[in-house]
CSV table of C-alpha atoms (C1' of nucleotides) in Angstrom, one decimal:
chain,number,residue,atom,x,y,z
C,513,MET,CA,9.4,-21.6,8.6
C,514,LYS,CA,5.9,-21.7,9.8
C,515,SER,CA,2.9,-19.7,8.6
C,516,GLU,CA,-0.8,-19.9,9.3
C,517,PRO,CA,-2.3,-20.8,5.9
C,518,ASP,CA,-5.3,-18.4,6.6
C,519,ALA,CA,-2.8,-15.6,6.7
C,520,PHE,CA,-0.2,-16.8,4.1
C,521,SER,CA,-0.2,-20.2,2.5
C,522,ILE,CA,2.0,-22.2,0.1
C,523,ASP,CA,-0.5,-21.4,-2.6
C,524,ASP,CA,-0.1,-17.7,-1.9
C,525,LEU,CA,3.7,-18.1,-2.1
C,526,GLN,CA,3.3,-20.0,-5.4
C,527,LYS,CA,1.4,-17.0,-6.8
C,528,VAL,CA,3.7,-14.2,-5.7
C,529,LYS,CA,6.9,-16.3,-6.0
C,530,ILE,CA,8.9,-14.1,-3.7
C,531,GLU,CA,7.7,-13.0,-0.2
C,532,PRO,CA,9.3,-10.8,2.5
C,533,TRP,CA,9.0,-12.9,5.7
C,534,ASP,CA,8.0,-9.9,7.8
C,535,GLY,CA,6.3,-9.7,11.2
C,536,ILE,CA,8.6,-12.0,13.1
C,537,ARG,CA,8.8,-10.6,16.7
C,538,ASN,CA,10.6,-13.4,18.5
C,539,TYR,CA,14.3,-12.9,19.2
C,540,GLN,CA,15.3,-16.6,18.6
C,541,ALA,CA,13.4,-16.7,15.3
C,542,ARG,CA,15.0,-13.4,14.3
C,543,ASN,CA,18.5,-14.6,15.1
C,544,PHE,CA,18.1,-17.6,12.8
C,545,MET,CA,17.2,-15.3,9.9
C,546,ARG,CA,19.8,-12.7,10.8
C,547,ASP,CA,22.7,-15.0,11.7
C,548,GLN,CA,22.3,-18.4,10.1
C,549,MET,CA,20.5,-18.0,6.8
C,550,ARG,CA,22.3,-17.6,3.5
C,551,ILE,CA,20.9,-16.9,0.1
C,552,GLY,CA,20.0,-20.2,-1.6
C,553,ASP,CA,19.4,-22.1,1.7
C,554,LYS,CA,16.6,-24.6,1.4
C,555,VAL,CA,13.6,-24.1,3.6
C,556,PHE,CA,10.5,-26.2,4.5
C,557,PHE,CA,7.2,-24.3,4.4
C,558,TYR,CA,5.1,-25.4,7.3
C,559,HIS,CA,1.4,-24.7,7.8
C,560,SER,CA,0.6,-24.1,11.5
C,561,SER,CA,-2.5,-23.4,13.6
C,562,CYS,CA,-4.8,-25.2,11.1
C,563,ALA,CA,-6.7,-28.4,10.7
C,564,GLU,CA,-3.8,-30.3,9.3
C,565,PRO,CA,-0.5,-28.8,10.4
C,566,GLY,CA,2.6,-30.1,8.5
C,567,ILE,CA,5.2,-29.5,5.8
C,568,VAL,CA,3.5,-28.4,2.6
C,569,GLY,CA,6.3,-27.1,0.3
C,570,LEU,CA,9.8,-26.0,-0.3
C,571,MET,CA,11.3,-22.6,-0.7
C,572,ARG,CA,14.7,-20.9,-0.7
C,573,VAL,CA,16.2,-18.0,1.1
C,574,HIS,CA,16.3,-15.2,-1.5
C,575,SER,CA,17.9,-12.2,0.2
C,576,LYS,CA,20.3,-11.3,2.9
C,577,PRO,CA,18.8,-10.3,6.2
C,578,TYR,CA,17.5,-6.7,6.2
C,579,PRO,CA,15.5,-4.6,8.6
C,580,ASP,CA,11.8,-5.4,8.8
C,581,PRO,CA,10.0,-2.3,7.5
C,582,THR,CA,6.7,-3.2,9.2
C,583,ALA,CA,8.4,-2.5,12.6
C,584,PHE,CA,8.7,1.2,11.7
C,585,ASP,CA,5.1,1.7,10.3
C,586,SER,CA,3.0,3.0,13.1
C,587,GLY,CA,-0.1,1.8,11.2
C,588,ALA,CA,1.1,-1.7,10.7
C,589,LYS,CA,0.1,-4.7,12.8
C,590,TYR,CA,3.7,-5.4,13.7
C,591,PHE,CA,4.7,-1.9,14.5
C,592,ASP,CA,7.3,-1.8,17.3
C,593,ALA,CA,7.9,1.7,18.7
C,594,LYS,CA,11.1,0.4,20.3
C,595,SER,CA,12.7,-0.5,17.0
C,596,ASP,CA,14.9,2.4,16.0
C,597,PRO,CA,15.5,2.7,12.2
C,598,GLU,CA,19.1,3.7,13.1
C,599,ASN,CA,19.4,0.5,15.0
C,600,PRO,CA,16.7,-1.9,13.8
C,601,ARG,CA,15.6,-4.6,16.2
C,602,TRP,CA,13.8,-6.9,13.7
C,603,MET,CA,15.5,-8.4,10.8
C,604,MET,CA,14.1,-10.6,8.1
C,605,VAL,CA,14.8,-12.3,4.7
C,606,ASP,CA,12.9,-12.7,1.5
C,607,VAL,CA,12.0,-16.3,0.5
C,608,LYS,CA,11.3,-17.7,-2.9
C,609,PHE,CA,8.9,-20.5,-3.9
C,610,SER,CA,10.5,-23.7,-5.0
C,611,ARG,CA,7.7,-26.3,-5.1
C,612,LYS,CA,4.5,-27.4,-3.4
C,613,LEU,CA,4.3,-31.0,-2.3
C,614,LYS,CA,1.7,-33.2,-4.0
C,615,LYS,CA,0.7,-34.4,-0.5
C,616,PRO,CA,1.6,-32.5,2.7
C,617,ILE,CA,3.7,-34.3,5.2
C,618,LEU,CA,1.6,-33.8,8.3
C,619,LEU,CA,2.9,-33.3,11.8
C,620,ALA,CA,1.0,-36.4,12.9
C,621,GLU,CA,3.0,-38.4,10.3
C,622,LEU,CA,6.3,-36.8,11.2
C,623,LYS,CA,5.8,-37.7,14.9
C,624,GLY,CA,5.5,-41.4,13.9
C,625,TYR,CA,9.1,-41.7,12.6
C,626,SER,CA,11.8,-42.8,15.1
C,627,GLU,CA,14.3,-41.1,12.8
C,628,LEU,CA,12.8,-37.7,13.7
C,629,GLN,CA,12.3,-38.1,17.4
C,630,ASP,CA,15.0,-35.6,18.2
C,631,MET,CA,13.9,-33.0,15.6
C,632,LYS,CA,13.5,-29.6,17.0
C,633,LEU,CA,10.0,-29.2,15.4
C,634,LEU,CA,8.8,-32.2,17.4
C,635,GLN,CA,10.1,-31.2,20.8
C,636,ARG,CA,7.6,-30.6,23.5
C,637,GLY,CA,6.5,-27.0,24.0
C,638,ASN,CA,8.3,-25.8,20.9
C,639,ARG,CA,6.6,-22.6,19.6
C,640,LEU,CA,9.3,-21.2,17.4
C,641,SER,CA,8.0,-20.1,14.0
C,642,ILE,CA,11.5,-20.4,12.5
C,643,MET,CA,14.0,-23.1,13.4
C,644,PRO,CA,17.0,-24.9,11.8
C,645,VAL,CA,16.6,-28.4,10.4
C,646,GLU,CA,19.4,-30.8,10.9
C,647,GLU,CA,20.8,-32.3,7.7
C,648,LYS,CA,19.9,-35.9,8.7
C,649,HIS,CA,16.3,-34.8,9.4
C,650,TRP,CA,16.2,-32.9,6.1
C,651,LEU,CA,17.4,-35.8,4.1
C,652,PHE,CA,15.0,-38.2,5.8
C,653,ILE,CA,12.0,-36.0,5.1
C,654,GLU,CA,13.1,-35.4,1.5
C,655,GLY,CA,12.9,-39.2,1.1
C,656,LEU,CA,9.2,-39.0,2.0
C,657,PHE,CA,8.3,-36.8,-0.9
Y,1471,DG,C1',-12.4,-23.5,23.5
Y,1472,DC,C1',-8.8,-25.6,26.3
Y,1473,DC,C1',-4.4,-25.9,27.9
Y,1474,DA,C1',0.8,-26.4,28.0
Y,1475,DA,C1',4.8,-24.0,27.4
Y,1476,DC,C1',7.1,-20.2,26.7
Y,1477,DG,C1',8.3,-15.1,26.3
Y,1478,DT,C1',7.6,-10.4,27.9
Y,1479,DT,C1',6.5,-6.8,31.1
Y,1480,DG,C1',6.8,-4.3,35.1
Y,1481,DG,C1',6.8,-3.8,40.2
Y,1482,DC,C1',9.8,-4.4,43.8
V,675,DG,C1',17.8,-9.6,39.6
V,676,DC,C1',13.5,-11.9,40.9
V,677,DC,C1',9.1,-13.3,39.9
V,678,DA,C1',4.1,-12.9,39.3
V,679,DA,C1',0.9,-11.7,35.9
V,680,DC,C1',-0.2,-11.5,31.5
V,681,DG,C1',0.1,-12.4,26.4
V,682,DT,C1',1.1,-15.6,22.6
V,683,DT,C1',1.7,-19.8,20.1
V,684,DG,C1',0.0,-23.8,18.4
V,685,DG,C1',-1.7,-28.6,18.9
V,686,DC,C1',-5.7,-30.9,20.0
DNA sequence: GCCAACGTTGGC
DNA sequence: GCCAACGTTGGC
């Protein structure tokens, strides 16, 4: 799961411990939260759109999917008039802090490993802010900690 | 700031 | 349903 550190960083998560991952307005990203995530699933926290993009920490899924309340708040940045509270368009989960890596694993480093060449994160043009990680890739990256 | 790669919108 | 225009993401 990606976040711009200026908006919400791994340090912010370490402080608050649990964070509702709201504001996702992309159907594919929503589907991953709504359909694939289970409580306790491990998640990489990735800093994007910054000087040194990369994996900076670990967290876990901490709730079942539920409607994103910011979609119903007409004053909120992520308000969506087309999301009906009776039939919510945007679903999200809460995440819980696990740990911060001593040293981030930067995107530039990840790109260098032949073992990760087919990883979704590294595919050309990928802009998804939430995506699944294959087990083989997860295990390889864990070995880099 | 630039640009590639999408995703969304809206006219037809 | 098609597709051009526009908006967004995100690395560089």
